[in-house]
Amino acid sequence: MSNRRDFIKYSGLATGGLIVSNSLSASTNDSPKPKSGKSTKMKLTFRPYDLQLRHVFTIANNSRTTTPVMLTEIEYDGLVGYGEASMPPYLGETQKTAAEFLAKVDLSQFGNPFLMEDIIAYVDRIAKGNYAAKASVDIALHDLIGKIVNQPWHKLWGLNPAKTPNTSFTIGIDTAEVVKQKVAEAEVYKVLKVKLGRDNDKEMIKTIRSVSKTPICVDVNQGWTDKQMALDMIHWLAEQGVVFVEQPMSKLAVDDIAWLTQNSPLPIIADEALQTVADVVGLNKIYSGINIKLMKCGGMRNAFKMANMARMMGMKVMIGCMTETSCAISAAAQLSPMVDWADLDGNLLISNDIYDGATVVDGKITLSDLPGIGIRVKKGAAPKS
Amino acid sequence: MSNRRDFIKYSGLATGGLIVSNSLSASTNDSPKPKSGKSTKMKLTFRPYDLQLRHVFTIANNSRTTTPVMLTEIEYDGLVGYGEASMPPYLGETQKTAAEFLAKVDLSQFGNPFLMEDIIAYVDRIAKGNYAAKASVDIALHDLIGKIVNQPWHKLWGLNPAKTPNTSFTIGIDTAEVVKQKVAEAEVYKVLKVKLGRDNDKEMIKTIRSVSKTPICVDVNQGWTDKQMALDMIHWLAEQGVVFVEQPMSKLAVDDIAWLTQNSPLPIIADEALQTVADVVGLNKIYSGINIKLMKCGGMRNAFKMANMARMMGMKVMIGCMTETSCAISAAAQLSPMVDWADLDGNLLISNDIYDGATVVDGKITLSDLPGIGIRVKKGAAPKS
């Protein structure tokens, strides 16, 4: 989409590089060397957007046909970084709360986008919560930095793009006939994901197994209340080729979950029990692993820290998503070479994506070579005016 | 030193950037796009070098006037990344063991230097131990990558170069007159470091306090054996303006150290108790913080992970060094904006440094704007042939 802009960008980089390489001056916060040759400030803009779901989406407590998101952009020195906040209603954020939050974000005070640690700490201090809104700034900032250095984040993080995992694909709860049909349509995926925690759990699994041998991931969304019943169910699920069980019981039932993890034949993964960086240490020895979601933890920087931390503690790592465009999905996909399992199907569930980015090839997450988070605006999709 | 090479480099980047930005192809491990336009492989070379110490260096168990190091280079696509292994004799590595280890490292099997996680895991698997030799590869790799993207690592890590700490400066154990003279010479430093753990600990501190009010860091190198005596001493040290105490007792005296940490008025920092990434979790609640050294943990990648991990657990972070050239010191300095305390005086203690890099300005670590680890070969210093 931007041959000319890229050309200007890299010409500028060449000149800037020569100058920098011949000086040994002290780095300072407030003296950026803009490639355009004139002083510049980061500028954050945002607009609401409603994702149209291909199918009615049902989880334990509700059904819906759209997901509200906020699309962000950070402009700096002729480049634009893209970000996104996805706000499924059950998490409490809305386009209104995100707009209020983002209106308070003033990035012009920072000399340059590389001051990530400071910028993200500043954004985090603006208000409590608002993790999706915070993630939308973090993602746009990462996209911008990747574009400045002309590298995708998986490379800046030192990850091997060949090691991306398969993504699971969610099969919504529905009648047996519809479930069978959805499973048939999902043939390309190497892992299916099912939301359990209702009274028809075994029926759902049996329905899928009647037509498919594909491994299944199970997300209970805190739906089970008795630990012995949960353990019995997990034993049964293990026999059915289930790979792991996410958040089987309430996040408050810490002792029960620790007991489950100790006795379970399948890994027990924390989802609702986990918000962001500070929570990871406390989950060691209680869960087998964590499900990292950008919208929950505040973005890519926290996600990378959490993944590393979990690895250092010997925990499994899963990366998940909300219903999102290819913007937030591709951002999460940058991290995916270092996870055990990925559930990055959010962009596949919508009909009005406006970005091209990471794709799924034969069930496997496949990263683009584009810099930053690896996306570009789809041809024909209206860019922000 | 390399206007012409930089010019070729950035011209190449411009072209490569345009091509990459207009394709959305899947990333692969084995299809690098060399900027020089022809296929290229990473090539590691190394040579021994002996650092000449400005003063005889005495710690608890020995004295010496030189420190053997190994200087490494990774060449790729017309660029060279510099690394270094420093091997003070008490740690067990020598120029011979490093040469043997480095001779086994074959980087030509990796498609490009960005595959850091894989490359470092491969190097780590070659043999146990050899952390300094491993660090010399890791540092050169980081330097190379930073040069490819034309950014120093503190920027790629998102750290603010204005937040570098003061470095401490080590005052060796000596006669009262010599100590006073050394303290006077060290006037520019905002923190002094003293090795204790002998029978003249109080005398040493009193001698310094007779001529200076500068805050002091204390490194006991496991020298104290009785926890109550250690606590009494720490209380006394706190009254003398000491900032923290490093490794007061044997790393094996875990219960005693946990008790000390709980009761100490000063932070207790792990040094000998800590080798690398896997050890950090186990030190939580036992020590107040950790001293990260590149030569101990295997390099910058592990150091960054460890620093983040310690932060997430609420622990203090210190970055230390061996006697090193400005190569390894500048590599460590890249991380210093995120630490509480730095002890990066290794390059100040030698008379035959061959690199310019991070400097100390008014006691504060000051990063260069150079890409990678931020160094260049000193004018007149013989580069490797």
CSV table of C-alpha atoms in Angstrom, one decimal, chain A residues 1-3 6-7 10-11 13-14 16-18 20-29 33 112 114-118 148-151 153-163 277-278 281 284 301 304-306 308-309 312-313 356-357 366-371 374 376, chain B residues 1-3 6-7 10-11 13-14 16-18 20-29 33 112 114-118 148-151 153-163 277-278 281 284 301 304-306 308-309 312-313 356-357 366-371 374 376:
chain,number,residue,atom,x,y,z
A,1,MET,CA,0.0,0.0,0.0
A,2,SER,CA,2.8,2.4,0.5
A,3,ASN,CA,5.8,2.1,-1.9
A,6,ASP,CA,8.5,3.1,2.4
A,7,PHE,CA,11.0,4.5,0.0
A,10,TYR,CA,14.4,3.8,4.1
A,11,SER,CA,16.2,6.6,2.3
A,13,LEU,CA,17.1,5.6,7.6
A,14,ALA,CA,20.2,5.3,5.4
A,16,GLY,CA,20.3,8.8,9.8
A,17,GLY,CA,22.3,5.6,10.2
A,18,LEU,CA,25.5,7.2,8.8
A,20,VAL,CA,24.6,8.0,14.2
A,21,SER,CA,27.3,5.5,13.4
A,22,ASN,CA,29.9,8.3,13.4
A,23,SER,CA,29.0,9.9,16.7
A,24,LEU,CA,29.5,8.4,20.1
A,25,SER,CA,27.4,11.0,21.9
A,26,ALA,CA,25.3,10.2,25.0
A,27,SER,CA,21.8,9.1,24.3
A,28,THR,CA,19.2,11.4,25.6
A,29,ASN,CA,15.5,11.1,26.0
A,33,LYS,CA,16.6,12.2,15.3
A,112,ASN,CA,10.6,8.7,20.6
A,114,PHE,CA,11.7,3.3,21.6
A,115,LEU,CA,11.0,4.4,25.2
A,116,MET,CA,8.6,1.5,25.4
A,117,GLU,CA,9.1,0.7,29.1
A,118,ASP,CA,8.3,4.3,30.1
A,148,ILE,CA,11.1,1.9,12.0
A,149,VAL,CA,13.6,-0.9,12.1
A,150,ASN,CA,11.9,-2.7,9.3
A,151,GLN,CA,11.6,-6.0,11.1
A,153,TRP,CA,8.6,-8.6,16.2
A,154,HIS,CA,9.2,-12.3,16.1
A,155,LYS,CA,12.6,-11.5,14.7
A,156,LEU,CA,13.3,-8.7,17.3
A,157,TRP,CA,12.3,-11.2,19.9
A,158,GLY,CA,14.7,-13.8,18.4
A,159,LEU,CA,11.9,-16.4,17.7
A,160,ASN,CA,11.9,-18.8,14.8
A,161,PRO,CA,8.9,-18.3,12.5
A,162,ALA,CA,9.0,-21.9,11.5
A,163,LYS,CA,8.1,-22.9,15.1
A,277,VAL,CA,2.3,-9.8,34.6
A,278,ALA,CA,2.0,-9.6,38.3
A,281,VAL,CA,4.3,-16.0,39.9
A,284,ASN,CA,3.2,-21.6,39.8
A,301,ARG,CA,5.3,-6.3,26.0
A,304,PHE,CA,6.4,-11.5,26.1
A,305,LYS,CA,7.4,-11.0,29.8
A,306,MET,CA,4.7,-13.4,31.0
A,308,ASN,CA,9.3,-15.9,29.4
A,309,MET,CA,8.4,-16.0,33.1
A,312,MET,CA,11.5,-20.1,33.4
A,313,MET,CA,9.1,-21.6,36.0
A,356,ASP,CA,-4.1,-8.9,6.0
A,357,GLY,CA,-1.6,-10.4,8.4
A,366,THR,CA,1.9,-18.6,9.4
A,367,LEU,CA,3.6,-15.3,10.0
A,368,SER,CA,4.0,-12.6,7.3
A,369,ASP,CA,7.3,-11.0,6.5
A,370,LEU,CA,5.9,-7.6,7.0
A,371,PRO,CA,7.6,-5.5,9.7
A,374,GLY,CA,3.1,-8.0,10.3
A,376,ARG,CA,-1.3,-4.2,6.1
B,1,MET,CA,35.5,3.2,11.4
B,2,SER,CA,33.3,2.0,8.5
B,3,ASN,CA,31.5,4.8,6.6
B,6,ASP,CA,27.6,1.4,6.6
B,7,PHE,CA,26.8,3.0,3.3
B,10,TYR,CA,21.9,0.9,4.5
B,11,SER,CA,21.6,1.1,0.8
B,13,LEU,CA,18.5,-2.2,3.6
B,14,ALA,CA,16.6,0.3,1.6
B,16,GLY,CA,15.5,-5.0,0.8
B,17,GLY,CA,12.9,-3.1,2.7
B,18,LEU,CA,11.0,-2.2,-0.4
B,20,VAL,CA,9.8,-7.2,1.9
B,21,SER,CA,7.1,-4.6,2.3
B,22,ASN,CA,5.5,-5.6,-0.8
B,23,SER,CA,5.3,-9.3,-0.2
B,24,LEU,CA,3.2,-11.1,2.3
B,25,SER,CA,5.0,-14.4,2.0
B,26,ALA,CA,5.5,-16.9,4.8
B,27,SER,CA,8.7,-16.4,6.8
B,28,THR,CA,11.0,-19.3,6.6
B,29,ASN,CA,14.1,-20.3,8.5
B,33,LYS,CA,17.6,-12.1,2.3
B,112,ASN,CA,20.1,-15.7,9.8
B,114,PHE,CA,17.6,-13.3,14.2
B,115,LEU,CA,17.0,-16.9,15.2
B,116,MET,CA,18.5,-16.0,18.6
B,117,GLU,CA,16.4,-18.3,20.7
B,118,ASP,CA,17.4,-21.3,18.6
B,148,ILE,CA,21.6,-5.0,11.1
B,149,VAL,CA,18.7,-2.9,12.4
B,150,ASN,CA,20.9,0.0,13.2
B,151,GLN,CA,19.8,0.3,16.8
B,153,TRP,CA,19.9,-2.9,22.4
B,154,HIS,CA,18.6,-0.6,25.1
B,155,LYS,CA,16.3,0.8,22.4
B,156,LEU,CA,15.3,-2.7,21.1
B,157,TRP,CA,14.6,-3.6,24.8
B,158,GLY,CA,12.5,-0.4,25.1
B,159,LEU,CA,14.7,1.0,27.9
B,160,ASN,CA,15.3,4.7,28.6
B,161,PRO,CA,19.0,5.5,28.3
B,162,ALA,CA,18.5,8.5,30.7
B,163,LYS,CA,17.7,5.9,33.5
B,277,VAL,CA,18.0,-18.2,34.2
B,278,ALA,CA,16.8,-21.4,35.9
B,281,VAL,CA,12.8,-18.6,40.9
B,284,ASN,CA,12.6,-15.6,45.7
B,301,ARG,CA,19.5,-12.7,26.4
B,304,PHE,CA,17.3,-9.6,30.1
B,305,LYS,CA,15.1,-12.6,31.0
B,306,MET,CA,16.5,-12.8,34.5
B,308,ASN,CA,12.5,-9.2,34.0
B,309,MET,CA,11.8,-12.2,36.1
B,312,MET,CA,8.1,-9.6,38.3
B,313,MET,CA,8.8,-11.2,41.6
B,356,ASP,CA,35.2,2.7,23.0
B,357,GLY,CA,31.7,2.2,24.3
B,366,THR,CA,26.4,6.7,29.9
B,367,LEU,CA,25.4,4.7,26.8
B,368,SER,CA,26.7,5.5,23.4
B,369,ASP,CA,24.3,5.9,20.4
B,370,LEU,CA,26.2,3.3,18.4
B,371,PRO,CA,24.1,0.3,17.3
B,374,GLY,CA,27.3,0.3,21.4
B,376,ARG,CA,33.7,0.6,18.2
